[in-house]
Amino acid sequence: MKGRIHSIETLGLNDGPGIRFVVFFQGCKLRCAYCHNPDTWNLNEGKEITPEELLQKALRFKPYFDRSGGGITCSGGDPLLQPDFLIKFLKLCKEHGLHTAIDTAGFGLGNYEEILKYTDLAILDVKHVNRKGYKELVKGDINEFKKFAEDLKKSNVNLWIRHVVVPGITDGDNHMKQLKSLISEFDNVEKVELLPYHTLGVNKYETMGIPYRLQGVKPMCREKIKKMEDRFVSV
C-alpha cells in the first residue's frame, strides 16, 4: 500500500500539542476561495510512500515528542481522501505509542468511524455554517462534512475547531451565532481558533494560472478577530 504525500514538516508547533511531525497529504476535493495551498489539490501528484516508510521517518523525532507531549499530525490537502493509507499509518503510530492528530475539513471518502478509532485529536476546519455558503465558498456539499461530524460526535476524540474569518463572508454576527451553535453540538472541544483571512498564497495562483476568487478582499483585521473570540470562551 502506498499513499501520496505533498510534504512533511518535522518540527511543527501549531498543529496539535507539543512538537509535531506534520504530514501534508496530497489531494483535496474542496476548492476553498482562500486556500493558500492549491498545489495540494491534485491527488495524482505528490510523492508516493508506504505507511511503514512514513512511520520510520517519524520515529526519528520520537525523543522530541516524548519531551514535549507531541506526536504525529496528518494534514493536507485532506488526509480523509486517502482513508486506507491513513488508517494503516495511524495504526502503526498507535502501535509505537505516538499521539495522533488529523487536521481535516471533514470532507473525504468515508470510513470515518474506523479512522477515528486511531485518532487522539481532530483539528476540524469548519468552512461555513450553512449549505448555500458552503457551496459558494468551497464548492462542496455540506452533507459530506455533516457525515464526518456525526461520526466525530460519537467518538471520544478530543477536538480543536478552526474557522477562517473572511471579511464580508464569514464575519457577520448571525454567522458567528450559527457557528457557536454548531460548535456546541460537539463534546470534548478543547479549543476554538478563529483564523484571520490572509492573502499570502495569492502568488501560487498566479504561478499555477488559477483565477483567485477573492481578488480585492483585504486581509481580516486581527483586532476584530480578538473581539469575536470572546464569544467562544464558554463553548
Short mmCIF file of C-alpha atoms in Angstrom, two decimals:
data_model
loop_
_atom_site.label_atom_id
_atom_site.label_comp_id
_atom_site.label_asym_id
_atom_site.label_seq_id
_atom_site.Cartn_x
_atom_site.Cartn_y
_atom_site.Cartn_z
CA MET A 1 0.00 0.00 0.00
CA LYS A 2 1.21 3.48 -0.89
CA GLY A 3 -0.11 6.94 -0.25
CA ARG A 4 0.66 10.29 -1.83
CA ILE A 5 2.29 12.94 0.32
CA HIS A 6 2.77 16.58 -0.58
CA SER A 7 5.36 17.44 2.08
CA ILE A 8 6.46 16.94 5.68
CA GLU A 9 7.16 19.42 8.48
CA THR A 10 9.40 17.76 11.05
CA LEU A 11 9.21 20.15 14.00
CA GLY A 12 5.74 21.67 13.78
CA LEU A 13 4.40 23.73 16.67
CA ASN A 14 0.92 24.78 15.53
CA ASP A 15 -0.87 21.58 14.52
CA GLY A 16 -1.55 19.89 17.82
CA PRO A 17 0.06 19.76 21.27
CA GLY A 18 3.83 19.71 21.65
CA ILE A 19 6.30 19.25 18.82
CA ARG A 20 4.65 17.60 15.81
CA PHE A 21 5.70 15.57 12.79
CA VAL A 22 3.21 17.03 10.31
CA VAL A 23 2.41 15.04 7.18
CA PHE A 24 0.68 17.02 4.44
CA PHE A 25 -1.36 14.55 2.41
CA GLN A 26 -1.84 15.19 -1.29
CA GLY A 27 -5.36 15.71 -2.57
CA CYS A 28 -8.41 17.81 -1.68
CA LYS A 29 -11.93 17.76 -3.14
CA LEU A 30 -12.79 21.23 -1.86
CA ARG A 31 -11.86 24.42 -3.69
CA CYS A 32 -11.76 26.98 -0.89
CA ALA A 33 -11.74 30.52 -2.24
CA TYR A 34 -8.97 31.41 0.24
CA CYS A 35 -6.91 28.19 0.02
CA HIS A 36 -3.21 29.03 0.27
CA ASN A 37 -2.05 25.60 -0.94
CA PRO A 38 -3.73 24.91 -4.30
CA ASP A 39 -0.70 22.76 -5.13
CA THR A 40 -2.14 20.11 -2.77
CA TRP A 41 -5.44 19.72 -4.67
CA ASN A 42 -4.49 17.11 -7.28
CA LEU A 43 -4.50 13.63 -5.72
CA ASN A 44 -2.36 12.24 -8.56
CA GLU A 45 0.59 14.45 -7.68
CA GLY A 46 2.92 14.34 -4.69
CA LYS A 47 5.40 11.68 -3.60
CA GLU A 48 4.42 8.03 -3.17
CA ILE A 49 5.34 6.41 0.14
CA THR A 50 4.31 3.37 2.19
CA PRO A 51 2.88 3.70 5.72
CA GLU A 52 5.94 1.86 7.05
CA GLU A 53 8.37 4.23 5.32
CA LEU A 54 6.47 7.22 6.65
CA LEU A 55 6.48 5.82 10.17
CA GLN A 56 10.26 5.34 10.09
CA LYS A 57 10.70 8.99 9.15
CA ALA A 58 8.51 10.00 12.09
CA LEU A 59 10.18 7.76 14.65
CA ARG A 60 13.46 9.66 14.27
CA PHE A 61 11.77 12.51 16.14
CA LYS A 62 10.22 10.45 18.94
CA PRO A 63 12.54 11.92 21.62
CA TYR A 64 11.10 15.36 20.78
CA PHE A 65 7.55 14.02 21.02
CA ASP A 66 8.23 12.39 24.38
CA ARG A 67 9.73 15.53 25.91
CA SER A 68 7.10 17.94 24.60
CA GLY A 69 3.93 15.83 24.63
CA GLY A 70 3.86 15.98 20.85
CA GLY A 71 3.29 13.45 18.10
CA ILE A 72 2.00 12.98 14.56
CA THR A 73 -0.41 15.24 12.69
CA CYS A 74 -1.93 14.18 9.37
CA SER A 75 -2.88 17.31 7.47
CA GLY A 76 -3.36 18.21 3.83
CA GLY A 77 -4.83 18.68 1.36
CA ASP A 78 -7.14 16.47 3.33
CA PRO A 79 -6.00 13.13 4.79
CA LEU A 80 -9.57 11.80 4.59
CA LEU A 81 -9.15 11.44 0.82
CA GLN A 82 -6.72 8.55 1.38
CA PRO A 83 -8.63 6.59 4.05
CA ASP A 84 -6.96 3.18 3.69
CA PHE A 85 -3.46 4.62 3.77
CA LEU A 86 -4.41 6.95 6.63
CA ILE A 87 -5.83 4.11 8.74
CA LYS A 88 -2.76 1.95 8.22
CA PHE A 89 -0.42 4.80 9.13
CA LEU A 90 -2.43 5.80 12.22
CA LYS A 91 -2.49 2.17 13.39
CA LEU A 92 1.28 1.96 13.11
CA CYS A 93 1.64 5.21 15.04
CA LYS A 94 -0.54 3.92 17.88
CA GLU A 95 1.40 0.63 17.96
CA HIS A 96 4.51 2.72 18.68
CA GLY A 97 2.84 4.82 21.35
CA LEU A 98 2.61 8.02 19.31
CA HIS A 99 -0.04 10.69 19.85
CA THR A 100 -2.06 11.11 16.65
CA ALA A 101 -3.99 14.04 15.22
CA ILE A 102 -5.83 14.63 11.97
CA ASP A 103 -6.22 18.15 10.58
CA THR A 104 -9.22 17.99 8.28
CA ALA A 105 -12.18 19.81 6.77
CA GLY A 106 -14.21 16.63 7.34
CA PHE A 107 -14.67 16.15 3.60
CA GLY A 108 -13.37 12.81 2.38
CA LEU A 109 -14.33 9.35 1.18
CA GLY A 110 -15.93 7.84 4.27
CA ASN A 111 -14.73 5.14 6.68
CA TYR A 112 -14.60 7.91 9.26
CA GLU A 113 -15.52 5.76 12.25
CA GLU A 114 -12.53 3.49 11.60
CA ILE A 115 -10.18 6.44 11.13
CA LEU A 116 -11.28 7.99 14.42
CA LYS A 117 -10.53 4.77 16.33
CA TYR A 118 -6.82 5.55 15.93
CA THR A 119 -7.06 9.33 16.36
CA ASP A 120 -6.37 11.16 19.62
CA LEU A 121 -7.15 14.67 18.38
CA ALA A 122 -9.21 16.02 15.49
CA ILE A 123 -8.47 19.55 14.29
CA LEU A 124 -11.67 20.33 12.40
CA ASP A 125 -11.73 23.17 9.90
CA VAL A 126 -15.34 24.39 9.75
CA LYS A 127 -15.60 26.12 6.39
CA HIS A 128 -19.12 27.52 6.64
CA VAL A 129 -22.28 27.05 8.67
CA ASN A 130 -24.97 26.51 6.00
CA ARG A 131 -25.43 24.74 2.67
CA LYS A 132 -25.51 27.83 0.45
CA GLY A 133 -22.47 29.48 2.00
CA TYR A 134 -20.52 26.21 1.99
CA LYS A 135 -21.20 25.69 -1.71
CA GLU A 136 -20.26 29.24 -2.64
CA LEU A 137 -17.11 29.43 -0.52
CA VAL A 138 -15.57 25.98 -1.00
CA LYS A 139 -17.50 24.41 -3.93
CA GLY A 140 -18.60 21.44 -1.81
CA ASP A 141 -21.74 19.83 -0.39
CA ILE A 142 -22.02 20.42 3.36
CA ASN A 143 -23.68 17.00 3.74
CA GLU A 144 -20.28 15.28 3.48
CA PHE A 145 -18.97 17.47 6.30
CA LYS A 146 -22.04 16.53 8.35
CA LYS A 147 -21.34 12.81 7.84
CA PHE A 148 -17.90 13.22 9.34
CA ALA A 149 -19.23 15.47 12.08
CA GLU A 150 -21.77 12.84 13.16
CA ASP A 151 -19.08 10.15 13.44
CA LEU A 152 -16.89 12.61 15.33
CA LYS A 153 -19.68 13.28 17.83
CA LYS A 154 -19.99 9.55 18.53
CA SER A 155 -16.26 9.17 19.16
CA ASN A 156 -14.21 10.06 22.23
CA VAL A 157 -11.72 12.05 20.17
CA ASN A 158 -10.60 15.41 21.56
CA LEU A 159 -11.42 18.32 19.29
CA TRP A 160 -9.99 21.64 18.19
CA ILE A 161 -12.21 23.81 15.99
CA ARG A 162 -10.75 26.18 13.42
CA HIS A 163 -12.64 28.67 11.28
CA VAL A 164 -11.27 31.15 8.76
CA VAL A 165 -12.91 34.56 9.11
CA VAL A 166 -13.26 36.30 5.74
CA PRO A 167 -14.40 39.96 5.63
CA GLY A 168 -17.92 40.25 4.27
CA ILE A 169 -18.36 36.46 4.06
CA THR A 170 -17.85 34.71 7.40
CA ASP A 171 -17.54 37.64 9.81
CA GLY A 172 -21.19 38.62 10.35
CA ASP A 173 -22.97 38.48 13.73
CA ASN A 174 -25.56 35.96 12.53
CA HIS A 175 -22.83 33.77 11.04
CA MET A 176 -20.95 33.76 14.33
CA LYS A 177 -24.12 32.85 16.24
CA GLN A 178 -24.65 29.88 13.92
CA LEU A 179 -21.01 28.87 14.28
CA LYS A 180 -21.28 28.90 18.07
CA SER A 181 -24.45 26.82 17.87
CA LEU A 182 -22.73 24.28 15.61
CA ILE A 183 -19.74 24.01 17.94
CA SER A 184 -21.99 23.49 20.96
CA GLU A 185 -23.18 20.19 19.43
CA PHE A 186 -19.75 18.64 19.99
CA ASP A 187 -18.34 17.24 23.20
CA ASN A 188 -14.61 17.29 24.00
CA VAL A 189 -13.97 20.69 22.43
CA GLU A 190 -10.63 21.82 23.85
CA LYS A 191 -10.02 24.89 21.73
CA VAL A 192 -11.72 27.21 19.22
CA GLU A 193 -9.44 29.16 16.88
CA LEU A 194 -10.70 31.94 14.61
CA LEU A 195 -8.13 32.40 11.86
CA PRO A 196 -7.91 35.74 10.04
CA TYR A 197 -8.16 35.57 6.26
CA HIS A 198 -4.88 36.46 4.57
CA THR A 199 -3.55 36.72 1.02
CA LEU A 200 -0.15 35.06 1.45
CA GLY A 201 -0.93 32.30 -1.06
CA VAL A 202 -2.11 34.50 -3.93
CA ASN A 203 1.23 34.22 -5.75
CA LYS A 204 0.71 30.45 -6.10
CA TYR A 205 -2.50 31.09 -8.06
CA GLU A 206 -0.65 33.39 -10.42
CA THR A 207 2.12 30.82 -10.90
CA MET A 208 -0.36 27.98 -11.49
CA GLY A 209 -2.64 30.04 -13.73
CA ILE A 210 -5.67 29.66 -11.43
CA PRO A 211 -8.11 32.59 -11.01
CA TYR A 212 -8.17 33.85 -7.42
CA ARG A 213 -11.83 34.21 -6.45
CA LEU A 214 -11.33 36.64 -3.55
CA GLN A 215 -9.42 39.20 -5.55
CA GLY A 216 -9.74 42.56 -3.84
CA VAL A 217 -10.78 41.21 -0.43
CA LYS A 218 -8.48 42.70 2.19
CA PRO A 219 -6.91 40.62 4.99
CA MET A 220 -9.02 40.25 8.12
CA CYS A 221 -8.35 42.68 10.96
CA ARG A 222 -6.74 40.83 13.88
CA GLU A 223 -8.29 43.21 16.42
CA LYS A 224 -11.76 42.28 15.20
CA ILE A 225 -10.82 38.60 15.47
CA LYS A 226 -9.89 39.06 19.13
CA LYS A 227 -13.31 40.55 19.89
CA MET A 228 -15.04 37.67 18.10
CA GLU A 229 -13.09 35.07 20.06
CA ASP A 230 -14.62 36.29 23.31
CA ARG A 231 -17.91 34.73 22.21
CA PHE A 232 -16.38 31.26 22.19
CA VAL A 233 -14.63 31.26 25.55
CA SER A 234 -17.51 29.39 27.21
CA VAL A 235 -18.20 26.98 24.34
#
